[in-house]
Coordinates of C-alpha atoms in Angstrom, one line a residue:
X1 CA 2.9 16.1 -21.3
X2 CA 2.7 13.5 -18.5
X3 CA 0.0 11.7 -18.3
X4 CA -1.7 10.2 -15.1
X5 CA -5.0 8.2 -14.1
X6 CA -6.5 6.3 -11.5
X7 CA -6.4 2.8 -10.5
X8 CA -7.3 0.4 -8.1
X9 CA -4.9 -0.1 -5.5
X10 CA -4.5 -3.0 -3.6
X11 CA -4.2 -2.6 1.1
X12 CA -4.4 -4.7 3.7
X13 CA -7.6 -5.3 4.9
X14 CA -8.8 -3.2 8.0
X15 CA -10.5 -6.1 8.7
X16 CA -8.1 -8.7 8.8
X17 CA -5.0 -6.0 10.0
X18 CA -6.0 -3.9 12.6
X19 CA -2.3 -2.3 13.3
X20 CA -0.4 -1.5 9.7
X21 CA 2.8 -1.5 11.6
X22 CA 3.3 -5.1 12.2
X23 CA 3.0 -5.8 8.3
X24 CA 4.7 -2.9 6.3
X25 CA 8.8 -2.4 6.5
X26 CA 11.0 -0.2 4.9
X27 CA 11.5 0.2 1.3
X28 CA 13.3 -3.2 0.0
X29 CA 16.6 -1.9 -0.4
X30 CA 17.2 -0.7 3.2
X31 CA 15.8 -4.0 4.6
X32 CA 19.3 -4.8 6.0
X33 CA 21.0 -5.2 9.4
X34 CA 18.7 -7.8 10.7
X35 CA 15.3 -5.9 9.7
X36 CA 14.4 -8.9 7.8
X37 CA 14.4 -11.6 10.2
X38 CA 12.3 -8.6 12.2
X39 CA 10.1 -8.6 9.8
X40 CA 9.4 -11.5 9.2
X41 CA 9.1 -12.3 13.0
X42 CA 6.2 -9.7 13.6
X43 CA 3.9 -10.8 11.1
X44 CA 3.2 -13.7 8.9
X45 CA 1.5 -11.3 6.5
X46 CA 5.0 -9.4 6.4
X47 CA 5.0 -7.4 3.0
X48 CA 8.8 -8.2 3.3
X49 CA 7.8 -11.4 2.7
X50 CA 6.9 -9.8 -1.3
X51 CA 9.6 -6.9 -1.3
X52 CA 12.7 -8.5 0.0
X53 CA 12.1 -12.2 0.6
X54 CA 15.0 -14.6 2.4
X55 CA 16.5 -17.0 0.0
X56 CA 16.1 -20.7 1.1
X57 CA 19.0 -23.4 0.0
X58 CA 17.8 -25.3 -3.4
X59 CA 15.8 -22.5 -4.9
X60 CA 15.7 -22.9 -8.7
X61 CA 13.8 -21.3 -11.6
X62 CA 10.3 -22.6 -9.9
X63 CA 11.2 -22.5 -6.2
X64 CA 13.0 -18.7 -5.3
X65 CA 12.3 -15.4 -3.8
X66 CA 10.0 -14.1 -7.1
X67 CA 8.2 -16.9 -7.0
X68 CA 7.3 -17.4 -3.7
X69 CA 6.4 -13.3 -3.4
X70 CA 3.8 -14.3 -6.1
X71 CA 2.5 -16.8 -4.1
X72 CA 1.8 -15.2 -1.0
X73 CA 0.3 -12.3 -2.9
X74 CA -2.2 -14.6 -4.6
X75 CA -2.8 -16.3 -1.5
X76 CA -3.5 -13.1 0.4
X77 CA -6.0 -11.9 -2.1
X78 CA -7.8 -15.0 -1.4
X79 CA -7.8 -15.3 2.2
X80 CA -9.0 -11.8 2.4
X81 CA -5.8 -10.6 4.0
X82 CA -5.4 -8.0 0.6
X83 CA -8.3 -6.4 -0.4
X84 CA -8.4 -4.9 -3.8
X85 CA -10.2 -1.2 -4.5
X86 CA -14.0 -1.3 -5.9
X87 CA -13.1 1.8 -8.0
X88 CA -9.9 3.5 -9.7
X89 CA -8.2 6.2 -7.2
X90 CA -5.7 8.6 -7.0
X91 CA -4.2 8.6 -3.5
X92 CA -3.4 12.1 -1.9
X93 CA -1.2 11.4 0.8
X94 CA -0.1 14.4 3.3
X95 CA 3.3 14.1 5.7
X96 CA 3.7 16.4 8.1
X97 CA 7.2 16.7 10.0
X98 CA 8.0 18.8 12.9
X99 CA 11.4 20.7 12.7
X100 CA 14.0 21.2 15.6
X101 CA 13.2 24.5 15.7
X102 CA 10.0 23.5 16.2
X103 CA 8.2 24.8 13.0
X104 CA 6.1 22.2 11.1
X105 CA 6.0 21.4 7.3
X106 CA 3.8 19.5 5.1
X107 CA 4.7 17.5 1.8
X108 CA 1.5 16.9 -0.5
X109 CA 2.5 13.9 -3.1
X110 CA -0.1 11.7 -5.0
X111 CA 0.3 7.8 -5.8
X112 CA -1.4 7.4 -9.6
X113 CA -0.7 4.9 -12.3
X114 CA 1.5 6.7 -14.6
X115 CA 1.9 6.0 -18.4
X116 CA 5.0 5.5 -20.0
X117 CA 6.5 7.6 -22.5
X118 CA 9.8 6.9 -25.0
X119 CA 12.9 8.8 -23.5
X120 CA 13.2 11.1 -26.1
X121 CA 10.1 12.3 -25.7
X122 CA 11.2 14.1 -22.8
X123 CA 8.5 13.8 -20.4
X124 CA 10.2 12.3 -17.7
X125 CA 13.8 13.9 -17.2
X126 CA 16.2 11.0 -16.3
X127 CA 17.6 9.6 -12.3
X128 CA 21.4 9.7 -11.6
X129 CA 23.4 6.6 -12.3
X130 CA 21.8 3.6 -11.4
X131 CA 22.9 -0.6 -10.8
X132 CA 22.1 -2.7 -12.8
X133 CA 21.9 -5.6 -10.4
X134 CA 18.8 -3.9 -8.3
X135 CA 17.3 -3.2 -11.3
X136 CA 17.1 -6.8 -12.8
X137 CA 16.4 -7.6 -9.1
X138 CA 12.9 -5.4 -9.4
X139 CA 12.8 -6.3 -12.9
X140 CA 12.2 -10.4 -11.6
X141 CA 9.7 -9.3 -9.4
X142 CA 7.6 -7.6 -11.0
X143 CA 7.9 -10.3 -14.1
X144 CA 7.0 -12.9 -11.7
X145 CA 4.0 -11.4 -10.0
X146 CA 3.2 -9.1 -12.4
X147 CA 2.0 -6.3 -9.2
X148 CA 4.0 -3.2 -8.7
X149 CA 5.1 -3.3 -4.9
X150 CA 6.5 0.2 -5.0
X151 CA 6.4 3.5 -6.3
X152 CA 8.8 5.6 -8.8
X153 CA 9.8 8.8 -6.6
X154 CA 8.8 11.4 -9.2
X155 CA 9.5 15.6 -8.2
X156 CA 6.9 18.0 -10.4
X157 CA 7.2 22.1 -10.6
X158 CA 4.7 24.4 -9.5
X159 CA 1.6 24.9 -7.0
X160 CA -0.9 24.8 -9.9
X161 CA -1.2 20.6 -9.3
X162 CA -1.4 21.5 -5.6
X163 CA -4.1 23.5 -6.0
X164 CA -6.0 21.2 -7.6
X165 CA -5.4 18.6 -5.0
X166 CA -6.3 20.6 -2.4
X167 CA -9.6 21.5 -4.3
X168 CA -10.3 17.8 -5.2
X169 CA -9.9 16.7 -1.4
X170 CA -11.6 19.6 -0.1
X171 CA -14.3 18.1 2.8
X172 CA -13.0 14.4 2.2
X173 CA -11.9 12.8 5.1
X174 CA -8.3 11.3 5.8
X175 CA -8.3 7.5 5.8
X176 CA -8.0 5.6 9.8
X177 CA -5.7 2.9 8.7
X178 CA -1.9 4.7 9.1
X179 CA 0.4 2.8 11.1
X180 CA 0.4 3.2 14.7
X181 CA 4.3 3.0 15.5
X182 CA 7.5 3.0 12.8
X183 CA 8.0 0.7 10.4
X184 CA 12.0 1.5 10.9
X185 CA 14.1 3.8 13.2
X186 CA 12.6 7.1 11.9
X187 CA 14.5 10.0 14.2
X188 CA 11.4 12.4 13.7
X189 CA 8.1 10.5 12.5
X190 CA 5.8 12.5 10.0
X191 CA 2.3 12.4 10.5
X192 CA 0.8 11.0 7.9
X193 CA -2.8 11.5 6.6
X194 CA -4.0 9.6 3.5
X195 CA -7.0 10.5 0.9
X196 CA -8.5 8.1 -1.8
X197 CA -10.3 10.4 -4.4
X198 CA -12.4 8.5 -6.5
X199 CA -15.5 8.9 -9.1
X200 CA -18.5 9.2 -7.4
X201 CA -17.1 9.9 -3.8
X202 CA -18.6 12.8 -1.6
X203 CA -17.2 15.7 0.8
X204 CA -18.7 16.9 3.7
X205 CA -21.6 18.9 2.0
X206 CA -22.4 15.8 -0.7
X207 CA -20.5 17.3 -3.6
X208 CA -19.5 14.7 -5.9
X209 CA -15.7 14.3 -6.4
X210 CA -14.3 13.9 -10.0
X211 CA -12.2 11.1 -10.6
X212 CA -9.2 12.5 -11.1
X213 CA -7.8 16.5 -11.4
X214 CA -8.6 17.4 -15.2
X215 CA -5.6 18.6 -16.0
X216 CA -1.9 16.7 -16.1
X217 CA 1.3 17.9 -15.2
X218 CA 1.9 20.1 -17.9
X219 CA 5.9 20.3 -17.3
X220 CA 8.7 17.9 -17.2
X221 CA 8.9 15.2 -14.3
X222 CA 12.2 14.3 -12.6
X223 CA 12.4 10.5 -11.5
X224 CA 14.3 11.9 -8.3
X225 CA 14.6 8.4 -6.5
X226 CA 13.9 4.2 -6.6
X227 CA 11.1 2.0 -5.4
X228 CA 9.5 3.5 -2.4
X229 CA 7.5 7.0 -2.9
X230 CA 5.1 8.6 -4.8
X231 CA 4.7 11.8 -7.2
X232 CA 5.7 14.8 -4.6
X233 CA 5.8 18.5 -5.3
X234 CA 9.4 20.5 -5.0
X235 CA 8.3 24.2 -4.2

């Protein structure tokens, strides 16, 4: 049985960032075609900066992409530019796409820590092939900083975890900061709405919110994709 729990996530400050679009980018390994040097021209708080840094002549063991990702991270935190969550979450995060034919449809997916399990245990049912040279790319990163900047794309069966989504966020409201314009060249952008369920939080009528749904994903979960999504349904 998988097992799941809350943590505290770490966003930009609303504060400090008032427009989410001119820091976040693509996942890392579609950062190509001259989206980097975009990036890193709209903002100097660019999380391409982290994901997919630009190599610079003479890096070395101390002086290289990892490295330097750690550093901005760090200094970030500092400078109030990253803020990090008072309280362990579960994120609930709602895209809704339009259709050409003009119907609308919603995919529910949660962003959780997630704890890890031997293979054989068969808890989590295995992604196609995969190289080995993004892998020990990821694999430096998060070494080096020792932050996950992206999320395992894992599918689960069934409406029953739905259902207890939709219960948790009943009467909570949808979190303001959601970027204002695409990050990429998205043909058809999803609107996106965001909930952070946490202990102690309250809906509309002051019911306190439990921390996290009570019961885990009682079924298998296929790891269906890389470094870029969360935990999303497949009914």
């Amino acid at each position: 049985m998988a097992t799941i729990r809350p943590f505290k996530g770490v966003r930009y400050n609303p504060d400090k960032i008032d427009d989410l679009s001119a820091v976040i980018s693509q996942p890392y390994d579609r950062v190509r075609h001259g989206l980097q040097d975009k990036y890193y021209a709209q903002s100097r708080y660019s999380i391409v900066r982290i994901i997919k840094g630009k190599e610079q002549a003479g890096d070395d063991e101390k002086n290289n992409v990892y490295t330097r990702a750690r550093d901005y991270f760090n200094a970030w935190l500092q400078q109030g530019i990253l803020m990090r969550e008072d309280r362990p979450a579960l994120y609930i995060l709602h895209q809704t796409v339009t259709l050409p034919d003009g119907s609308k449809h919603t995919r529910q997916g949660m962003i959780a820590a997630f704890e890890l399990a031997r293979f054989d245990e068969g808890i989590v049912l295995p992604h196609e092939r995969t190289l080995s040279g993004p892998k020990v790319d990821r694999l430096n990163l998060l070494r080096t900083t020792e932050v996950n900047f992206g999320h395992i794309f894992m599918l689960y069966p069934g409406n029953h975890i739905n259902e207890l989504l939709g219960q948790a966020i009943a009467g909570l409201r949808d979190s303001p900061q959601l970027p204002r314009r695409d990050a990429g060249q998205v043909p058809r952008r999803p609107v996106q709405r965001r909930f952070q369920l946490s202990h102690g939080h309250s809906g509309q009528h002051g019911r306190s919110r439990p921390r996290h749904p009570t019961h885990p994903p009682p079924d298998p979960l296929l790891h269906q994709d890389g470094y870029n999504s969360g935990a999303r349904d497949i009914h």
